Short mmCIF file of C-alpha atoms and ligand atoms in Angstrom, two decimals:
data_model
loop_
_atom_site.label_atom_id
_atom_site.label_comp_id
_atom_site.label_asym_id
_atom_site.label_seq_id
_atom_site.Cartn_x
_atom_site.Cartn_y
_atom_site.Cartn_z
CA MET A 1488 0.00 0.00 0.00
CA PRO A 1489 1.50 3.42 -0.89
CA GLU A 1490 2.51 5.37 2.17
CA SER A 1491 -0.20 7.98 1.85
CA THR A 1492 -3.03 5.49 1.37
CA ILE A 1493 -5.61 5.31 4.09
CA TYR A 1494 -7.25 1.95 4.24
CA LEU A 1495 -10.94 2.35 4.82
CA GLY A 1496 -13.04 -0.53 5.97
CA ILE A 1497 -16.63 0.55 6.35
CA ASP A 1498 -17.98 -2.18 8.60
CA PRO A 1499 -16.19 -2.14 10.99
CA PHE A 1500 -14.99 1.39 10.21
CA VAL A 1501 -11.20 1.23 10.18
CA VAL A 1502 -8.63 3.80 9.10
CA SER A 1503 -4.88 3.54 9.11
CA LYS A 1504 -2.73 6.38 10.36
CA LYS A 1505 0.99 6.93 10.62
CA VAL A 1506 2.55 6.45 14.05
CA PHE A 1507 6.07 6.44 15.50
CA SER A 1508 7.25 9.29 13.27
CA GLY A 1509 5.90 7.62 10.17
CA ASN A 1510 7.73 4.34 10.78
CA ALA A 1511 4.58 2.27 11.28
CA PHE A 1512 0.86 2.31 10.64
CA ALA A 1513 -1.82 1.88 13.28
CA HIS A 1514 -5.18 0.56 12.16
CA VAL A 1515 -7.77 2.39 14.22
CA GLY A 1516 -11.40 1.41 14.54
CA LEU A 1517 -13.91 4.27 14.89
CA LYS A 1518 -16.97 3.18 16.81
CA SER A 1519 -18.78 6.49 17.37
CA ASP A 1520 -21.81 7.39 15.23
CA LEU A 1521 -20.20 10.63 14.17
CA LYS A 1522 -16.79 10.09 12.58
CA VAL A 1523 -14.40 12.94 11.84
CA LEU A 1524 -11.44 12.30 9.53
CA THR A 1525 -8.75 14.77 8.51
CA LEU A 1526 -6.48 14.18 5.54
CA ALA A 1527 -3.01 15.57 5.08
CA GLN A 1528 -2.81 18.07 2.24
CA ASN A 1529 -1.79 16.50 -1.07
CA SER A 1530 -2.03 12.97 0.33
CA PHE A 1531 -4.35 11.80 -2.45
CA GLU A 1532 -3.94 12.40 -6.13
CA LEU A 1533 -6.94 13.39 -8.21
CA VAL A 1534 -8.23 10.35 -10.04
CA GLU A 1535 -10.30 10.74 -13.18
CA ASN A 1536 -13.54 8.85 -12.80
CA GLU A 1537 -15.07 8.04 -16.14
CA LYS A 1538 -18.36 6.80 -14.71
CA ASP A 1539 -21.58 8.66 -15.48
CA ILE A 1540 -22.70 10.69 -12.55
CA VAL A 1541 -26.09 11.58 -11.22
CA ILE A 1542 -26.36 14.84 -9.34
CA GLU A 1543 -28.35 14.42 -6.16
CA GLN A 1544 -29.70 17.30 -4.11
CA TYR A 1545 -28.51 16.99 -0.55
CA PRO A 1546 -29.96 19.18 2.19
CA ILE A 1547 -27.12 20.47 4.32
CA PRO A 1548 -27.80 19.28 7.85
CA SER A 1549 -27.60 21.58 10.81
CA LEU A 1550 -24.01 21.93 11.98
CA ASP A 1551 -25.16 21.72 15.57
CA HIS A 1552 -23.64 18.32 16.34
CA GLY A 1553 -22.32 19.37 19.70
CA ILE A 1554 -18.78 19.39 18.28
CA LYS A 1555 -16.63 21.89 20.11
CA THR A 1556 -13.84 23.56 18.16
CA LYS A 1557 -10.78 25.33 19.42
CA VAL A 1558 -8.50 27.51 17.28
CA LEU A 1559 -4.95 26.31 17.92
CA GLU A 1560 -3.13 28.38 15.34
CA THR A 1561 -3.90 31.16 12.89
CA GLN A 1562 -1.75 31.73 9.84
CA LYS A 1563 -1.67 35.17 8.27
CA GLN A 1564 -1.47 35.37 4.48
CA SER A 1565 1.49 37.67 3.93
CA GLY A 1566 1.99 37.35 0.19
CA LYS A 1567 4.39 34.49 0.81
CA ILE A 1568 3.33 30.96 -0.11
CA LEU A 1569 2.16 29.09 2.97
CA LEU A 1570 4.37 26.12 3.73
CA THR A 1571 1.42 23.81 4.20
CA ASP A 1572 -0.13 24.89 0.85
CA ALA A 1573 3.05 24.86 -1.22
CA GLU A 1574 3.46 22.46 -4.13
CA ILE A 1575 7.23 22.98 -4.02
CA VAL A 1576 9.29 23.47 -0.85
CA VAL A 1577 12.97 24.36 -0.64
CA SER A 1578 14.33 23.40 2.77
CA GLY A 1579 17.72 23.85 4.42
CA GLY A 1580 19.47 22.10 7.27
CA ARG A 1581 22.57 22.57 9.38
CA GLY A 1582 24.65 21.72 6.31
CA MET A 1583 23.87 25.26 5.13
CA LYS A 1584 26.46 26.21 7.78
CA SER A 1585 25.27 29.76 8.51
CA PRO A 1586 22.16 31.95 8.23
CA ASP A 1587 24.24 34.13 5.89
CA ASN A 1588 24.19 31.36 3.26
CA TRP A 1589 20.40 31.35 2.88
CA GLY A 1590 20.27 33.87 0.01
CA PRO A 1591 20.54 31.38 -2.91
CA LEU A 1592 18.10 29.00 -1.20
CA VAL A 1593 15.48 31.75 -0.93
CA GLU A 1594 16.25 32.79 -4.51
CA LEU A 1595 15.68 29.23 -5.73
CA ALA A 1596 12.38 29.13 -3.83
CA ASP A 1597 11.29 32.47 -5.35
CA LEU A 1598 12.13 31.31 -8.88
CA LEU A 1599 10.17 28.09 -8.40
CA GLY A 1600 7.22 29.75 -6.66
CA ALA A 1601 8.08 27.60 -3.66
CA ALA A 1602 7.87 27.99 0.11
CA THR A 1603 10.99 27.84 2.27
CA ALA A 1604 11.43 25.41 5.16
CA CYS A 1605 14.15 24.13 7.47
CA SER A 1606 15.16 21.40 9.89
CA ARG A 1607 14.61 21.85 13.61
CA PRO A 1608 18.21 22.67 14.63
CA VAL A 1609 18.17 25.48 12.08
CA SER A 1610 15.12 27.08 13.68
CA ASP A 1611 16.43 26.30 17.19
CA GLU A 1612 19.60 28.22 16.28
CA GLY A 1613 17.42 31.13 15.16
CA TRP A 1614 18.73 30.91 11.57
CA ARG A 1615 15.16 30.64 10.26
CA PRO A 1616 11.75 31.31 11.84
CA HIS A 1617 10.14 28.53 13.87
CA GLU A 1618 7.10 28.29 11.62
CA GLU A 1619 9.41 26.97 8.86
CA HIS A 1620 10.51 23.90 10.79
CA THR A 1621 9.23 20.62 9.41
CA GLY A 1622 9.16 17.22 11.06
CA GLN A 1623 7.81 15.34 14.01
CA THR A 1624 7.65 18.46 16.17
CA GLY A 1625 7.09 20.89 13.31
CA LYS A 1626 4.88 21.12 10.23
CA ILE A 1627 3.88 17.96 8.41
CA ILE A 1628 3.80 18.61 4.69
CA ALA A 1629 3.32 16.65 1.48
CA PRO A 1630 4.40 18.85 -1.42
CA ASN A 1631 4.94 17.52 -4.92
CA LEU A 1632 8.61 18.47 -4.74
CA TYR A 1633 10.79 18.85 -1.62
CA PHE A 1634 14.39 20.04 -1.81
CA ALA A 1635 16.37 18.90 1.26
CA ILE A 1636 19.58 20.91 1.20
CA GLY A 1637 22.20 20.10 3.84
CA ILE A 1638 19.66 18.02 5.75
CA SER A 1639 20.80 14.66 7.13
CA GLY A 1640 17.39 12.98 6.92
CA ALA A 1641 16.90 12.05 10.58
CA THR A 1642 13.74 10.04 11.31
CA GLN A 1643 12.21 13.00 13.12
CA HIS A 1644 12.70 15.22 10.08
CA LEU A 1645 11.42 12.63 7.61
CA ALA A 1646 8.29 12.24 9.74
CA GLY A 1647 7.20 15.61 8.42
CA VAL A 1648 8.24 15.35 4.78
CA SER A 1649 8.30 11.69 3.74
CA SER A 1650 4.90 11.99 2.03
CA SER A 1651 6.38 14.42 -0.51
CA LYS A 1652 5.94 13.07 -4.04
CA PHE A 1653 9.57 13.75 -4.97
CA ILE A 1654 12.51 14.55 -2.72
CA VAL A 1655 15.71 16.05 -4.11
CA ALA A 1656 18.62 15.90 -1.67
CA VAL A 1657 21.86 17.88 -1.72
CA ASN A 1658 24.42 16.63 0.77
CA THR A 1659 28.21 16.29 1.00
CA ASP A 1660 27.89 12.87 2.64
CA LYS A 1661 26.92 10.23 0.07
CA ASP A 1662 25.80 7.96 2.94
CA ALA A 1663 23.44 10.51 4.52
CA PRO A 1664 20.05 8.88 5.30
CA ILE A 1665 18.24 11.54 3.26
CA PHE A 1666 19.46 9.82 0.08
CA SER A 1667 17.45 6.71 0.99
CA ALA A 1668 14.28 8.81 1.12
CA ALA A 1669 15.11 10.90 -1.96
CA GLN A 1670 14.31 10.11 -5.59
CA TYR A 1671 17.08 12.46 -6.81
CA GLY A 1672 20.33 13.26 -5.09
CA ILE A 1673 23.34 15.50 -5.60
CA VAL A 1674 26.47 14.73 -3.58
CA GLY A 1675 28.07 18.11 -3.15
CA ASP A 1676 28.53 21.27 -1.14
CA ALA A 1677 25.26 23.21 -0.82
CA CYS A 1678 27.12 26.50 -1.19
CA LYS A 1679 28.40 25.42 -4.61
CA VAL A 1680 25.36 23.45 -5.82
CA LEU A 1681 22.69 26.04 -4.93
CA PRO A 1682 24.01 28.87 -7.16
CA LYS A 1683 24.19 26.39 -10.06
CA LEU A 1684 20.61 25.27 -9.44
CA VAL A 1685 19.53 28.92 -9.31
CA ASP A 1686 21.30 29.66 -12.64
CA THR A 1687 19.81 26.59 -14.31
CA VAL A 1688 16.26 27.35 -13.16
CA ARG A 1689 16.71 31.01 -14.16
CA GLN A 1690 17.79 29.95 -17.67
CA LEU A 1691 14.95 27.42 -17.98
CA LYS A 1692 12.46 30.10 -16.95
CA GLY A 1693 14.10 32.69 -19.20
CA LYS A 1694 14.55 35.09 -16.25
C1 LIG B 667 12.06 14.29 20.12
C2 LIG B 667 12.76 14.86 18.93
C3 LIG B 667 12.01 15.54 17.97
C4 LIG B 667 12.64 16.07 16.86
N1 LIG B 667 11.88 16.72 15.92
C5 LIG B 667 12.48 17.18 14.81
C6 LIG B 667 11.71 17.79 13.78
O1 LIG B 667 10.50 17.96 13.87
N2 LIG B 667 12.36 18.22 12.67
C7 LIG B 667 13.70 18.08 12.49
O2 LIG B 667 14.23 18.49 11.45
N3 LIG B 667 14.45 17.52 13.46
C8 LIG B 667 13.87 17.06 14.61
N4 LIG B 667 14.65 16.51 15.58
C9 LIG B 667 16.11 16.54 15.41
C10 LIG B 667 16.60 15.42 14.51
O3 LIG B 667 16.83 14.26 15.28
C11 LIG B 667 17.93 15.81 13.85
O4 LIG B 667 18.87 16.15 14.84
C12 LIG B 667 17.78 16.99 12.89
O5 LIG B 667 16.75 16.75 11.95
C13 LIG B 667 19.09 17.19 12.14
O6 LIG B 667 19.00 18.38 11.42
P1 LIG B 667 19.94 18.61 10.17
O7 LIG B 667 19.81 17.47 9.23
O8 LIG B 667 19.70 19.99 9.68
O9 LIG B 667 21.41 18.65 10.83
P2 LIG B 667 22.57 17.58 10.91
O10 LIG B 667 22.12 16.31 11.50
O11 LIG B 667 23.71 18.29 11.56
O12 LIG B 667 22.91 17.26 9.39
C14 LIG B 667 23.52 18.19 8.52
C15 LIG B 667 23.69 17.48 7.19
O13 LIG B 667 24.31 18.41 6.29
C16 LIG B 667 25.32 17.74 5.57
N5 LIG B 667 26.29 18.77 5.20
C17 LIG B 667 27.31 19.28 5.93
N6 LIG B 667 27.95 20.23 5.23
C18 LIG B 667 27.30 20.33 4.04
C19 LIG B 667 27.47 21.15 2.91
N7 LIG B 667 28.45 22.09 2.86
N8 LIG B 667 26.63 20.98 1.86
C20 LIG B 667 25.65 20.04 1.89
N9 LIG B 667 25.43 19.24 2.95
C21 LIG B 667 26.25 19.40 4.01
C22 LIG B 667 25.87 16.70 6.52
O14 LIG B 667 26.48 15.64 5.78
C23 LIG B 667 24.61 16.25 7.25
O15 LIG B 667 23.99 15.18 6.58
C24 LIG B 667 14.05 15.96 16.70
C25 LIG B 667 14.79 15.27 17.66
C26 LIG B 667 14.15 14.74 18.76
C27 LIG B 667 14.97 13.99 19.78
#
């Protein structure tokens, strides 16, 4: 079963969800009459259904189900692409060496119309804002394309990004765990590879 697939058994009603930082699945039975499911963004591809359809009128029921909601976080739209909405994410880790090296990474993200992200130590160090940190204790995302630049690929980081459709890793260590999760990899110094990626994308986009 692909990683993002949720197995649904209707009777009994069973869903599978990731546990242990994405290293295992738990099959959970929902016994209550009212069942609430949330799906990670981008976790299902659109599938063309060639069957004829019949449009049925459905009266919207009252929303008064006794469900209590609590706002845990609000995200302001600031013109930047929201990390959780982004189709492409360019993310940097401690291998970026210094906050001063982030310029080409941000430039690559701008050229691609991507959001920027980072590993937890990077945000802990204050190199990047906390809302950019992805992983077990950060944002869980599933973009179509995730660039992991100078990121080792620790389990806790992968827990937040392993559902990405494609991962491109740039790392000086050919044995870094991120290469096992990535579809494409470049073994090299981020500070040398990033400007080349920026130039190539700029040329391809004619900018
Ligand atoms: C309870 C718990 C929760 C955690 N939650 C998270 C989480 O949510 N998100 C998260 O990210 N981490 C989390 N962590 C931390 C996690 O275990 C790792 O320590 C962290 O992900 C490592 O970050 P990193 O890959 O940026 O740094 P490092 O592990 O230091 O790796 C840096 C990588 O950069 C490479 N590199 C070095 N120089 C260069 C260069 N010049 N060019 C290219 N590559 C280079 C190195 O080969 C290395 O692979 C958590 C840890 C714990 C214990």
